[in-house]
PDB file of C-alpha atoms in Angstrom:
ATOM      1  CA  MET A 859     -13.012  -6.592  -2.810  1.00  0.00           C
ATOM      2  CA  GLN A 860     -10.264  -7.593  -0.394  1.00  0.00           C
ATOM      3  CA  LEU A 861      -6.605  -6.484  -0.480  1.00  0.00           C
ATOM      4  CA  LEU A 862      -3.530  -8.082   0.912  1.00  0.00           C
ATOM      5  CA  VAL A 863      -1.098  -5.286   1.807  1.00  0.00           C
ATOM      6  CA  LEU A 864       2.269  -4.770   3.403  1.00  0.00           C
ATOM      7  CA  ARG A 865       2.078  -2.232   6.235  1.00  0.00           C
ATOM      8  CA  LEU A 866       5.003  -0.017   6.978  1.00  0.00           C
ATOM      9  CA  ASP A 867       6.875   0.669  10.189  1.00  0.00           C
ATOM     10  CA  TYR A 868       5.762   3.453  12.533  1.00  0.00           C
ATOM     11  CA  LEU A 869       8.293   6.141  11.440  1.00  0.00           C
ATOM     12  CA  SER A 870       7.708   5.598   7.736  1.00  0.00           C
ATOM     13  CA  SER A 871       3.946   5.597   8.274  1.00  0.00           C
ATOM     14  CA  LYS A 872       4.094   8.834  10.137  1.00  0.00           C
ATOM     15  CA  MET A 873       6.162  10.486   7.371  1.00  0.00           C
ATOM     16  CA  ILE A 874       3.695   9.339   4.685  1.00  0.00           C
ATOM     17  CA  GLU A 875       0.626  10.448   6.722  1.00  0.00           C
ATOM     18  CA  ASN A 876       2.202  13.924   6.992  1.00  0.00           C
ATOM     19  CA  LEU A 877       2.616  14.040   3.244  1.00  0.00           C
ATOM     20  CA  GLN A 878      -1.040  12.863   2.749  1.00  0.00           C
ATOM     21  CA  ARG A 879      -2.282  15.663   5.090  1.00  0.00           C
ATOM     22  CA  GLN A 880      -0.431  18.266   3.066  1.00  0.00           C
ATOM     23  CA  LEU A 881      -1.721  17.003  -0.236  1.00  0.00           C
ATOM     24  CA  ARG A 882      -5.410  16.535   0.594  1.00  0.00           C
ATOM     25  CA  GLN A 883      -8.043  19.145  -0.199  1.00  0.00           C
ATOM     26  CA  PRO A 884      -9.023  21.292   2.823  1.00  0.00           C
ATOM     27  CA  ASN A 885     -12.699  20.421   2.522  1.00  0.00           C
ATOM     28  CA  SER A 886     -12.165  16.644   1.977  1.00  0.00           C
ATOM     29  CA  LYS A 887     -14.157  14.436   4.325  1.00  0.00           C
ATOM     30  CA  LEU A 888     -12.443  11.220   3.275  1.00  0.00           C
ATOM     31  CA  ALA A 889     -10.160   9.604   5.822  1.00  0.00           C
ATOM     32  CA  LEU A 890      -6.468   9.279   5.057  1.00  0.00           C
ATOM     33  CA  GLN A 891      -5.487   5.898   3.653  1.00  0.00           C
ATOM     34  CA  LEU A 892      -3.219   3.888   5.947  1.00  0.00           C
ATOM     35  CA  PRO A 893       0.343   3.816   4.568  1.00  0.00           C
ATOM     36  CA  HIS A 894       0.855   0.486   2.785  1.00  0.00           C
ATOM     37  CA  ILE A 895       2.108  -1.325  -0.258  1.00  0.00           C
ATOM     38  CA  PRO A 896      -0.713  -3.125  -2.082  1.00  0.00           C
ATOM     39  CA  LEU A 897       0.265  -6.768  -2.818  1.00  0.00           C
ATOM     40  CA  LEU A 898      -2.664  -8.815  -4.043  1.00  0.00           C
ATOM     41  CA  ALA A 899      -6.437  -8.336  -4.612  1.00  0.00           C
ATOM     42  CA  TYR A 900      -9.029 -11.023  -3.852  1.00  0.00           C
ATOM     43  CA  GLU A 901     -12.757 -11.517  -4.446  1.00  0.00           C
ATOM     44  CA  ASN A 902     -15.048 -13.107  -1.871  1.00  0.00           C
ATOM     45  CA  THR A 903     -12.181 -14.882  -0.065  1.00  0.00           C
ATOM     46  CA  PRO A 904     -12.763 -16.133   3.470  1.00  0.00           C
ATOM     47  CA  PRO A 905     -10.293 -14.131   5.579  1.00  0.00           C
ATOM     48  CA  LEU A 906      -9.405 -16.857   8.076  1.00  0.00           C
ATOM     49  CA  GLN A 907      -8.683 -19.464   5.359  1.00  0.00           C
ATOM     50  CA  LEU A 908      -6.378 -17.096   3.593  1.00  0.00           C
ATOM     51  CA  LYS A 909      -4.696 -16.180   6.870  1.00  0.00           C
ATOM     52  CA  ALA A 910      -4.031 -19.836   7.567  1.00  0.00           C
ATOM     53  CA  ALA A 911      -2.403 -20.252   4.178  1.00  0.00           C
ATOM     54  CA  LEU A 912      -0.205 -17.160   4.463  1.00  0.00           C
ATOM     55  CA  GLU A 913       0.747 -17.286   8.210  1.00  0.00           C
ATOM     56  CA  PRO A 914       3.792 -19.615   7.719  1.00  0.00           C
ATOM     57  CA  ILE A 915       5.227 -17.175   5.200  1.00  0.00           C
ATOM     58  CA  ALA A 916       4.779 -14.170   7.500  1.00  0.00           C
ATOM     59  CA  GLN A 917       6.276 -16.116  10.431  1.00  0.00           C
ATOM     60  CA  SER A 918       9.355 -17.071   8.455  1.00  0.00           C
ATOM     61  CA  THR A 919       9.938 -13.681   6.796  1.00  0.00           C
ATOM     62  CA  ALA A 920      12.075 -10.967   8.416  1.00  0.00           C
ATOM     63  CA  ALA A 921      10.872  -7.402   8.264  1.00  0.00           C
ATOM     64  CA  LEU A 922      11.588  -6.147   4.776  1.00  0.00           C
ATOM     65  CA  SER A 923      13.834  -3.159   4.113  1.00  0.00           C
ATOM     66  CA  LEU A 924      12.271  -0.577   1.787  1.00  0.00           C
ATOM     67  CA  GLN A 925      13.560   2.422  -0.088  1.00  0.00           C
ATOM     68  CA  ALA A 926      11.483   4.968  -2.024  1.00  0.00           C
ATOM     69  CA  SER A 927      12.893   8.113  -3.640  1.00  0.00           C
ATOM     70  CA  ASP A 928      10.638   8.542  -6.708  1.00  0.00           C
ATOM     71  CA  ILE A 929       7.256  10.183  -6.941  1.00  0.00           C
ATOM     72  CA  GLY A 930       4.776   8.715  -9.394  1.00  0.00           C
ATOM     73  CA  PHE A 931       1.436   9.810 -10.807  1.00  0.00           C
ATOM     74  CA  SER A 932      -1.160   7.759 -12.550  1.00  0.00           C
ATOM     75  CA  LYS A 933      -3.929   9.273 -14.653  1.00  0.00           C
ATOM     76  CA  GLU A 934      -5.897   6.139 -14.048  1.00  0.00           C
ATOM     77  CA  GLY A 935      -7.344   6.799 -10.613  1.00  0.00           C
ATOM     78  CA  GLU A 936      -5.845  10.292 -10.652  1.00  0.00           C
ATOM     79  CA  ARG A 937      -3.475   9.305  -7.900  1.00  0.00           C
ATOM     80  CA  PHE A 938      -0.006  10.100  -6.587  1.00  0.00           C
ATOM     81  CA  TYR A 939       2.213   7.431  -5.153  1.00  0.00           C
ATOM     82  CA  LEU A 940       5.832   6.747  -4.042  1.00  0.00           C
ATOM     83  CA  GLN A 941       7.640   4.152  -6.150  1.00  0.00           C
ATOM     84  CA  VAL A 942       9.382   1.583  -3.968  1.00  0.00           C
ATOM     85  CA  HIS A 943      12.717   0.366  -5.231  1.00  0.00           C
ATOM     86  CA  PRO A 944      12.251  -3.415  -5.802  1.00  0.00           C
ATOM     87  CA  THR A 945      14.550  -5.662  -3.831  1.00  0.00           C
ATOM     88  CA  GLU A 946      15.154  -9.379  -4.215  1.00  0.00           C
ATOM     89  CA  ALA A 947      13.666  -9.987  -0.741  1.00  0.00           C
ATOM     90  CA  LEU A 948      10.468  -8.013  -1.546  1.00  0.00           C
ATOM     91  CA  ALA A 949      10.131  -9.849  -4.882  1.00  0.00           C
ATOM     92  CA  GLU A 950      10.590 -13.251  -3.184  1.00  0.00           C
ATOM     93  CA  PHE A 951       8.023 -12.329  -0.529  1.00  0.00           C
ATOM     94  CA  TYR A 952       5.505 -11.302  -3.154  1.00  0.00           C
ATOM     95  CA  SER A 953       6.077 -14.519  -5.158  1.00  0.00           C
ATOM     96  CA  SER A 954       5.666 -16.700  -2.096  1.00  0.00           C
ATOM     97  CA  LEU A 955       2.396 -14.952  -1.226  1.00  0.00           C
ATOM     98  CA  GLN A 956       1.143 -15.462  -4.838  1.00  0.00           C
ATOM     99  CA  ILE A 957       1.972 -19.213  -4.742  1.00  0.00           C
ATOM    100  CA  ALA A 958       0.471 -19.764  -1.258  1.00  0.00           C
ATOM    101  CA  GLY A 959      -2.723 -17.929  -2.248  1.00  0.00           C
ATOM    102  CA  GLN A 960      -3.243 -19.665  -5.649  1.00  0.00           C
ATOM    103  CA  GLY A 961      -6.304 -21.580  -4.497  1.00  0.00           C
ATOM    104  CA  PHE A 962      -8.155 -18.361  -3.737  1.00  0.00           C
ATOM    105  CA  SER A 963     -10.167 -16.181  -6.060  1.00  0.00           C
ATOM    106  CA  THR A 964      -7.973 -13.246  -7.045  1.00  0.00           C
ATOM    107  CA  GLY A 965      -9.089  -9.896  -8.368  1.00  0.00           C
ATOM    108  CA  VAL A 966      -7.527  -8.139 -11.328  1.00  0.00           C
ATOM    109  CA  ASP A 967      -4.264  -9.636 -12.443  1.00  0.00           C
ATOM    110  CA  VAL A 968      -1.814  -6.928 -13.458  1.00  0.00           C
ATOM    111  CA  GLN A 969       1.885  -6.502 -13.461  1.00  0.00           C
ATOM    112  CA  TRP A 970       2.711  -5.788  -9.819  1.00  0.00           C
ATOM    113  CA  GLN A 971       4.722  -2.617  -9.083  1.00  0.00           C
ATOM    114  CA  PRO A 972       5.675  -1.919  -5.402  1.00  0.00           C
ATOM    115  CA  GLN A 973       4.078   1.456  -4.707  1.00  0.00           C
ATOM    116  CA  ILE A 974       2.964   3.399  -1.632  1.00  0.00           C
ATOM    117  CA  PRO A 975      -0.333   5.237  -2.503  1.00  0.00           C
ATOM    118  CA  LEU A 976      -0.469   8.788  -1.224  1.00  0.00           C
ATOM    119  CA  ILE A 977      -3.667  10.366  -2.451  1.00  0.00           C
ATOM    120  CA  GLY A 978      -6.214   9.693  -5.209  1.00  0.00           C
ATOM    121  CA  ASN A 979      -9.095  11.239  -7.110  1.00  0.00           C
ATOM    122  CA  ILE A 980      -7.257  14.516  -7.790  1.00  0.00           C
ATOM    123  CA  PRO A 981      -9.045  16.800 -10.267  1.00  0.00           C
ATOM    124  CA  ALA A 982      -6.989  17.521 -13.376  1.00  0.00           C
ATOM    125  CA  PRO A 983      -6.300  21.272 -12.662  1.00  0.00           C
ATOM    126  CA  PHE A 984      -4.450  20.268  -9.445  1.00  0.00           C
ATOM    127  CA  TRP A 985      -2.111  17.595 -10.889  1.00  0.00           C
ATOM    128  CA  GLY A 986       0.787  19.987 -11.696  1.00  0.00           C
ATOM    129  CA  PRO A 987       0.665  22.136  -8.513  1.00  0.00           C
ATOM    130  CA  LEU A 988       0.383  19.026  -6.317  1.00  0.00           C
ATOM    131  CA  PHE A 989       3.188  17.278  -8.062  1.00  0.00           C
ATOM    132  CA  ALA A 990       5.388  20.415  -7.641  1.00  0.00           C
ATOM    133  CA  ARG A 991       4.457  20.602  -3.965  1.00  0.00           C
ATOM    134  CA  LEU A 992       5.197  16.901  -3.412  1.00  0.00           C
ATOM    135  CA  ALA A 993       8.548  17.247  -5.183  1.00  0.00           C
ATOM    136  CA  LEU A 994       9.458  20.000  -2.742  1.00  0.00           C
ATOM    137  CA  GLU A 995       8.244  18.212   0.382  1.00  0.00           C
ATOM    138  CA  PHE A 996       9.492  14.662  -0.210  1.00  0.00           C
ATOM    139  CA  ASN A 997      13.211  13.697  -0.116  1.00  0.00           C
ATOM    140  CA  SER A 998      13.346   9.903   0.192  1.00  0.00           C
ATOM    141  CA  LEU A 999      12.034   7.204   2.423  1.00  0.00           C
ATOM    142  CA  SER A1000      13.912   4.411   4.168  1.00  0.00           C
ATOM    143  CA  GLY A1001      11.774   2.088   6.173  1.00  0.00           C
ATOM    144  CA  THR A1002      10.623  -1.453   6.733  1.00  0.00           C
ATOM    145  CA  GLY A1003       7.617  -3.555   5.790  1.00  0.00           C
ATOM    146  CA  ALA A1004       6.444  -4.607   9.245  1.00  0.00           C
ATOM    147  CA  ALA A1005       3.172  -6.459   8.835  1.00  0.00           C
ATOM    148  CA  LEU A1006       0.971  -8.353   6.341  1.00  0.00           C
ATOM    149  CA  GLU A1007      -2.624  -7.199   6.512  1.00  0.00           C
ATOM    150  CA  TYR A1008      -5.842  -8.302   4.892  1.00  0.00           C
ATOM    151  CA  TRP A1009      -8.398  -5.518   4.204  1.00  0.00           C
ATOM    152  CA  SER A1010     -11.986  -5.601   3.056  1.00  0.00           C
ATOM    153  CA  VAL A1011     -12.763  -2.570   0.926  1.00  0.00           C
ATOM    154  CA  ILE A1012     -16.328  -1.503   0.203  1.00  0.00           C
ATOM    155  CA  GLY A1013     -16.604   1.916  -1.517  1.00  0.00           C
ATOM    156  CA  ASN A1014     -14.425   4.294   0.502  1.00  0.00           C
ATOM    157  CA  ARG A1015     -14.571   2.170   3.697  1.00  0.00           C
ATOM    158  CA  THR A1016     -11.762  -0.168   4.666  1.00  0.00           C
ATOM    159  CA  THR A1017     -11.869  -2.786   7.387  1.00  0.00           C
ATOM    160  CA  ILE A1018      -8.775  -4.569   8.577  1.00  0.00           C
ATOM    161  CA  GLU A1019      -9.658  -8.275   8.822  1.00  0.00           C
ATOM    162  CA  TRP A1020      -6.381  -9.505  10.247  1.00  0.00           C
ATOM    163  CA  SER A1021      -2.669  -8.603  10.693  1.00  0.00           C
ATOM    164  CA  LEU A1022       0.420 -10.780  10.758  1.00  0.00           C
ATOM    165  CA  PHE A1023       3.617  -9.166  11.937  1.00  0.00           C
ATOM    166  CA  LEU A1024       6.797 -10.099  10.177  1.00  0.00           C
ATOM    167  CA  GLU A1025       9.800 -11.328  12.210  1.00  0.00           C
ATOM    168  CA  SER A1026      11.769  -8.392  13.560  1.00  0.00           C
TER     169      SER A1026
END
């Protein structure tokens, strides 16, 4: 599977990585997930062809302002995330990526919600205590979406195929 993601600016990424470190199990050997907002999923899509189709959008889009102040939890995937407040600019960016990538094989088509994943695969007994801890640690996030990236995901391994920085 491949993912198209919006990567965050350095300061926002650093704040999210600190939250992730506090939430993960002490004996976990899994690497922290890079701070991002998942946009679209693809199946067996040639990376360079998709990059060529999306590059004009990235070049003409200014860095996107983001706000997140709500913590979310999904029992599906047993994961915590930050809910990003949708803006018109973010919705337009997502729509233009969808339209530009229509000729490529997409993965699961679900209603898109802008979220920043924090940690997943949490055993049920830890849901409440981790949510309480996260509620104490997290105030709000103001940042920017700085780059569009294309990732190949196989199991727990992620490879960055390419990055396109948005106009600053």
